[in-house]
Short mmCIF file of C-alpha atoms in Angstrom, two decimals:
data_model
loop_
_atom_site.label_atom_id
_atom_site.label_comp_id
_atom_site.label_asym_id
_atom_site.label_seq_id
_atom_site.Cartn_x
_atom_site.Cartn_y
_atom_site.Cartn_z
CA UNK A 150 17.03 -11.73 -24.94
CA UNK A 151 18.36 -15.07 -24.06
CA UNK A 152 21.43 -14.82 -22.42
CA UNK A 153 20.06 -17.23 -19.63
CA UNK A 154 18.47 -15.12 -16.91
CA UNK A 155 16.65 -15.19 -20.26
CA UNK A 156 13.38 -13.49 -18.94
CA UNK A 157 11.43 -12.21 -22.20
CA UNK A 158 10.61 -8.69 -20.46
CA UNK A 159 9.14 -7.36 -23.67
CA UNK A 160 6.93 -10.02 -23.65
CA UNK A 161 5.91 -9.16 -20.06
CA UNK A 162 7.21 -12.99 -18.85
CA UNK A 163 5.49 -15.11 -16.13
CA UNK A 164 4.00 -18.23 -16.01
CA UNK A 165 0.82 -20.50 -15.08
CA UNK A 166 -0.48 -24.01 -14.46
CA UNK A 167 1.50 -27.30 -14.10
CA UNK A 168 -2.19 -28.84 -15.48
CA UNK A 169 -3.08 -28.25 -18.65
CA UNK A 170 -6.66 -26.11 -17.92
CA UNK A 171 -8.59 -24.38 -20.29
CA UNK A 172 -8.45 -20.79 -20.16
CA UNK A 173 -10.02 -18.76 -17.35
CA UNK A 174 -12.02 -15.81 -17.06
CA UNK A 175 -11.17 -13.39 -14.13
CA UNK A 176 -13.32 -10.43 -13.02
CA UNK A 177 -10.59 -8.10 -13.12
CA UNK A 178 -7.88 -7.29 -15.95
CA UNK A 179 -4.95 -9.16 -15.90
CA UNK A 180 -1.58 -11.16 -18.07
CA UNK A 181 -1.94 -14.52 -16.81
CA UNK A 182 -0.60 -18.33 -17.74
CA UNK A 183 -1.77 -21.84 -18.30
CA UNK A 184 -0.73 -24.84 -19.85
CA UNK A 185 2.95 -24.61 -18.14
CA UNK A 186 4.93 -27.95 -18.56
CA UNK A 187 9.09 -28.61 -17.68
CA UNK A 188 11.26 -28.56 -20.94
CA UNK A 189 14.23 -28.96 -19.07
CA UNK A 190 15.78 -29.03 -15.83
CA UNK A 191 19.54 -28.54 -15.78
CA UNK A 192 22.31 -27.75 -13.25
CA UNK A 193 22.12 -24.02 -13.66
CA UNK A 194 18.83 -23.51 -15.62
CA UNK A 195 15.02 -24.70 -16.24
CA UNK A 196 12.88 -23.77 -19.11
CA UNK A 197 9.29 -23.55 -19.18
CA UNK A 198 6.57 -23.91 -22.06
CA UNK A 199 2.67 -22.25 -21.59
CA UNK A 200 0.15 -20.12 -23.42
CA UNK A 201 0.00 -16.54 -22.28
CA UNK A 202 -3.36 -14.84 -21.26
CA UNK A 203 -4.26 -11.66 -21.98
CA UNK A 204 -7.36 -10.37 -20.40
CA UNK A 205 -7.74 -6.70 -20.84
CA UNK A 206 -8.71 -4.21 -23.69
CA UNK A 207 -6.00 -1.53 -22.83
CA UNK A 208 -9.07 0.87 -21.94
CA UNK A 209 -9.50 -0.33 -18.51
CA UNK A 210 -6.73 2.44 -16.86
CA UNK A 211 -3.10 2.61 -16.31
CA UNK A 212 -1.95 -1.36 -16.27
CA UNK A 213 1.28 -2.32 -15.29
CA UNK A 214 2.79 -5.39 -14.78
CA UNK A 215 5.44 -6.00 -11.66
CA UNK A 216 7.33 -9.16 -11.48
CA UNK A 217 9.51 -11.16 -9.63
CA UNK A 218 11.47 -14.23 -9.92
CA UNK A 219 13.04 -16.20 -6.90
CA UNK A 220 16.02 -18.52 -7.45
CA UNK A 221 16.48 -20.59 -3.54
CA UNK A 222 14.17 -17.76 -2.24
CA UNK A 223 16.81 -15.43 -3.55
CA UNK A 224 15.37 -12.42 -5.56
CA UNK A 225 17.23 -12.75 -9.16
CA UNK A 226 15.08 -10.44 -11.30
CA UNK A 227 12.78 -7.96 -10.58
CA UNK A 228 10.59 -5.36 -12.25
CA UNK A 229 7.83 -3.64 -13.94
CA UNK A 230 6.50 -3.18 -17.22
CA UNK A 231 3.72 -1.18 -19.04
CA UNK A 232 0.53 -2.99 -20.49
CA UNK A 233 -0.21 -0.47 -23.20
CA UNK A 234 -1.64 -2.70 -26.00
CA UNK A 235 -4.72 -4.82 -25.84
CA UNK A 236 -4.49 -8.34 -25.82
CA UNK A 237 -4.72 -11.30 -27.68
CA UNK A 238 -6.60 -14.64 -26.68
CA UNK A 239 -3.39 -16.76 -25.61
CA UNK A 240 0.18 -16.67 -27.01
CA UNK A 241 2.52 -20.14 -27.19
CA UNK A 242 6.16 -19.40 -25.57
CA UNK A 243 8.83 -21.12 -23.96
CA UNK A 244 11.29 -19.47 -21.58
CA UNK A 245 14.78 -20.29 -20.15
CA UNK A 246 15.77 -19.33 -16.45
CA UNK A 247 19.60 -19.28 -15.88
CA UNK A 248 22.43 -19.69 -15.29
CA UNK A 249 22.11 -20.12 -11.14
CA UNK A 250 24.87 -22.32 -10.29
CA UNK A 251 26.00 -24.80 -11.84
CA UNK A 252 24.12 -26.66 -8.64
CA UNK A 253 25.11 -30.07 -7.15
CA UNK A 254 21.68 -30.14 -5.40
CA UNK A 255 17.92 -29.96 -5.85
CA UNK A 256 16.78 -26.17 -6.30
CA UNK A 257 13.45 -24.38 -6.07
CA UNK A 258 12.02 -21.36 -8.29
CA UNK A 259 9.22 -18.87 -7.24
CA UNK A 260 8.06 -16.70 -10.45
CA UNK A 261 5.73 -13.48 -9.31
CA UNK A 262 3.38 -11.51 -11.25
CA UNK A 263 1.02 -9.00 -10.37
CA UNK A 264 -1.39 -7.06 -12.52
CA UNK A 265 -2.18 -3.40 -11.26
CA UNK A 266 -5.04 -1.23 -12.36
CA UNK A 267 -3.67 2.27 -11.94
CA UNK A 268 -1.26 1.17 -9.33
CA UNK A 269 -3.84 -1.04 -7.26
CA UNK A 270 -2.77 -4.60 -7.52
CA UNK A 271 -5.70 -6.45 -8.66
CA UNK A 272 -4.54 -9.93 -9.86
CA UNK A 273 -1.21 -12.31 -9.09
CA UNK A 274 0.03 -15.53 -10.99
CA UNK A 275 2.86 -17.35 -9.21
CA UNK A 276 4.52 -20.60 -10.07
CA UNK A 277 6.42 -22.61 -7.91
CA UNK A 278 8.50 -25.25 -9.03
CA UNK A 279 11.23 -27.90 -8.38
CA UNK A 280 14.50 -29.25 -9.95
CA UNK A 281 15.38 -32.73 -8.23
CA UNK A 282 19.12 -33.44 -7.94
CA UNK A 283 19.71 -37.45 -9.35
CA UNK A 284 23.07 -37.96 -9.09
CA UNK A 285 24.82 -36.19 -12.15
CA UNK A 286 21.81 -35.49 -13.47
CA UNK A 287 18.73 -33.21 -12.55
CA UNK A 288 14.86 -34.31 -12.89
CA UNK A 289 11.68 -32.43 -13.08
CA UNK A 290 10.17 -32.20 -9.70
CA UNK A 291 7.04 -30.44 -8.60
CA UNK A 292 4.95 -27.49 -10.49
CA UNK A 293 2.34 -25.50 -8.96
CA UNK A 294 0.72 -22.33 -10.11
CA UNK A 295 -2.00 -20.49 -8.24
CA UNK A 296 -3.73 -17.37 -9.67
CA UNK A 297 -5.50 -14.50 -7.16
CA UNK A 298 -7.67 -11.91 -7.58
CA UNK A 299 -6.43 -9.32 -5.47
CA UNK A 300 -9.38 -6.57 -5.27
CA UNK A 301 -12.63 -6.85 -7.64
CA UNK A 302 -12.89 -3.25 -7.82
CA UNK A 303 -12.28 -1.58 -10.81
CA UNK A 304 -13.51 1.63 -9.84
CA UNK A 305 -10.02 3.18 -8.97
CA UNK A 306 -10.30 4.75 -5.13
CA UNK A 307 -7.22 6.62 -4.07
CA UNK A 308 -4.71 4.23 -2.04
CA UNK A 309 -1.35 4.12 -1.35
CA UNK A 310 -0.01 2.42 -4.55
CA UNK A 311 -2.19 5.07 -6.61
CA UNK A 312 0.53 7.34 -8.06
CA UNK A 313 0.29 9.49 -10.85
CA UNK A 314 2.81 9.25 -13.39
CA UNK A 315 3.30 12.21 -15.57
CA UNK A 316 2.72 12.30 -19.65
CA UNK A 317 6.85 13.14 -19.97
CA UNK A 318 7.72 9.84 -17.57
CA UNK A 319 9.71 7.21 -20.18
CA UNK A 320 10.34 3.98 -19.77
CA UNK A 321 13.99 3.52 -18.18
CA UNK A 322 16.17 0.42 -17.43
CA UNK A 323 18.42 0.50 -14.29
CA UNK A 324 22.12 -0.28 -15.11
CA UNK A 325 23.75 -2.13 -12.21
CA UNK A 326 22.37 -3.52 -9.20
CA UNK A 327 21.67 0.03 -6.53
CA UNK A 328 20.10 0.48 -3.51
CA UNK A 329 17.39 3.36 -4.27
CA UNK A 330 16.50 6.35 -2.08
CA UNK A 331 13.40 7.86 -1.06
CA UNK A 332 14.96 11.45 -2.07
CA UNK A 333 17.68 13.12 -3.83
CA UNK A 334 20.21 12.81 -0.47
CA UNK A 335 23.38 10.28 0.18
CA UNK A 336 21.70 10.43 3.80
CA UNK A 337 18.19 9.10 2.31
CA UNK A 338 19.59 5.24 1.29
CA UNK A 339 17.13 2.47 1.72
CA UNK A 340 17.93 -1.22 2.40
CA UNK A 341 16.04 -1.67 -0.88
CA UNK A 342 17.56 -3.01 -3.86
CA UNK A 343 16.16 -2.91 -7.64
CA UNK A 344 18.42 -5.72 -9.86
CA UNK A 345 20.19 -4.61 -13.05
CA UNK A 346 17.70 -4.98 -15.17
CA UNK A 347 14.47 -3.63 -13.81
CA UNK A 348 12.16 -1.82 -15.91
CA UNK A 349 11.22 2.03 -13.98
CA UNK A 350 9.11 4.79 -14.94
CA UNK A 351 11.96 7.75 -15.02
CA UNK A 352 10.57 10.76 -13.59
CA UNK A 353 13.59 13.23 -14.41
CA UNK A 354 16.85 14.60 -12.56
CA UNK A 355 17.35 16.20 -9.49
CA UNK A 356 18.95 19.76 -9.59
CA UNK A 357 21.99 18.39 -8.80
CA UNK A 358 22.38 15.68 -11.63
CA UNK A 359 23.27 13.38 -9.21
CA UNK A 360 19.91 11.98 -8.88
CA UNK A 361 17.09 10.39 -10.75
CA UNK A 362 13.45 10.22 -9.66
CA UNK A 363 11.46 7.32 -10.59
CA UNK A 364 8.24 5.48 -10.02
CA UNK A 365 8.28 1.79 -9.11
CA UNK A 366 5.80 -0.71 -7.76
CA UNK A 367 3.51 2.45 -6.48
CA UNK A 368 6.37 4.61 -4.73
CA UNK A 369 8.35 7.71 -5.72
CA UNK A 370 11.92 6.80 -5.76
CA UNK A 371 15.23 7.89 -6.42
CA UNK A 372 18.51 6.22 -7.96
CA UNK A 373 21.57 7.65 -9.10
CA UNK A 374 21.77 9.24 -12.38
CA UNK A 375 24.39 7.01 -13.92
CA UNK A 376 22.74 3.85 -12.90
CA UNK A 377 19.70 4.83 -15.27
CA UNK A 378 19.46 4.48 -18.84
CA UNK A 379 16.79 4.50 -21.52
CA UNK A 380 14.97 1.44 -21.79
CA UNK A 381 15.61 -0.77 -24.92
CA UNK A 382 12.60 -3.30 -25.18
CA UNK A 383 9.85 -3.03 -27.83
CA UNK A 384 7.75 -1.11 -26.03
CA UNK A 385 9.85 1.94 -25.22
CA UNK A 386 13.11 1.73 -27.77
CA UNK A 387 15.68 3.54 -26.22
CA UNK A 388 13.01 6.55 -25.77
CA UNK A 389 15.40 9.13 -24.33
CA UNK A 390 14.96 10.05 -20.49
CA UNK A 391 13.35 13.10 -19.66
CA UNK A 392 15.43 15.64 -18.57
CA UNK A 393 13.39 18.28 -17.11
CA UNK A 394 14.36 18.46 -13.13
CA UNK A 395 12.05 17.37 -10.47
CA UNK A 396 11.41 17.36 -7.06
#
């Protein structure tokens, strides 16, 4: 997908150091990034090259990946993937962020990842960057990338992000930009807002039809049913949605 806002979700996008460092080793499974130079810095994008890090076997638990990517401090993409398969050493990819403006100024980025072990976050990458406004023309600016290990234990203990998620949950994609709910009522609204976009676990339909349950970032949540579809990426390819109704 490169249609600018050109986030590769099906390759589970984020990024890592503006130092070239040899790969790390982290106590904990996690998707991580080095090597992460400027290719460009235009008026309404930046693109990014670095080696992607896998660190996990796929028999570690229920991994996910959540993600999201700040434009200004303005949330422009958000959302959460599935680590199913077990990784490779390191990958080389560039990416392409955009389009933002066009901007006539200098404009910051703040990418997000966070690794969860059965819903627990365990490890985060983030990468903050500049683009410096010269006059017509925009220069690289600053690149920093710090990487956290969350928790060290891998022995899962029941939390508040632990959440099971069923064996007939499918990967869905959510339509248009919605505010979710925390159940199947016009009178349950959040101020929350999940991005056209975002990658979901979809749970099912309410009884009404109206309403479809999903799981995101460790909550039970609900969205309307025509602002859900099946998700398209490589992982989940157009799966159908499970239509069995919930509660």
């Amino acid at each position: 997908m490169k249609t600018r806002l050109v986030v590769l979700i099906a390759l589970l996008i984020s990024i890592m150091p503006a130092i070239p460092v040899s790969a790390a080793s982290y106590p904990v499974p996690n998707l991580h990034f080095s090597n992460v130079e400027f290719v460009t810095c235009e008026s309404d994008h930046f693109a990014l090259s670095y080696d992607l890090h896998h660190e996990y076997t796929g028999n570690e638990g229920q991994l996910t990946l959540s993600w999201t990517y700040r434009f200004n401090s303005q949330i422009v993409q958000a959302g959460v993937a599935d680590l199913r398969s077990p990784g490779v050493v390191y990958e080389d990819f560039w990416n392409t962020w955009g389009p933002f403006g066009p901007e006539t100024a200098s404009y910051t980025f703040d990418i997000r990842d966070t690794t969860r072990l059965n819903g627990i976050p365990v490890f985060e990458t983030r990468v903050q960057g500049t683009c410096i406004y010269a006059g017509g023309t925009f220069e690289f600016g600053t690149l920093t990338v710090t990487n956290t290990v969350l928790t060290q234990t891998t022995t899962v203990q029941p939390g508040p992000d632990l959440i099971p998620i069923p064996e007939s949950a499918r990967g869905g994609r959510i339509t248009a930009d919605t505010l979710v709910y925390w159940s199947p009522r016009a009178d349950a609204i959040t101020d929350t807002i999940l991005p056209a976009g975002t990658s979901v676990w979809a749970l099912g339909p309410d009884t009404s039809g109206k309403f479809f349950k999903i799981a995101y970032a460790g909550q039970y949540l609900w969205v309307p049913s025509h602002l859900i579809s099946s998700n398209p990426d490589s992982l989940w390819q157009n799966a159908p949605l499970p239509t069995t109704v919930v509660n």
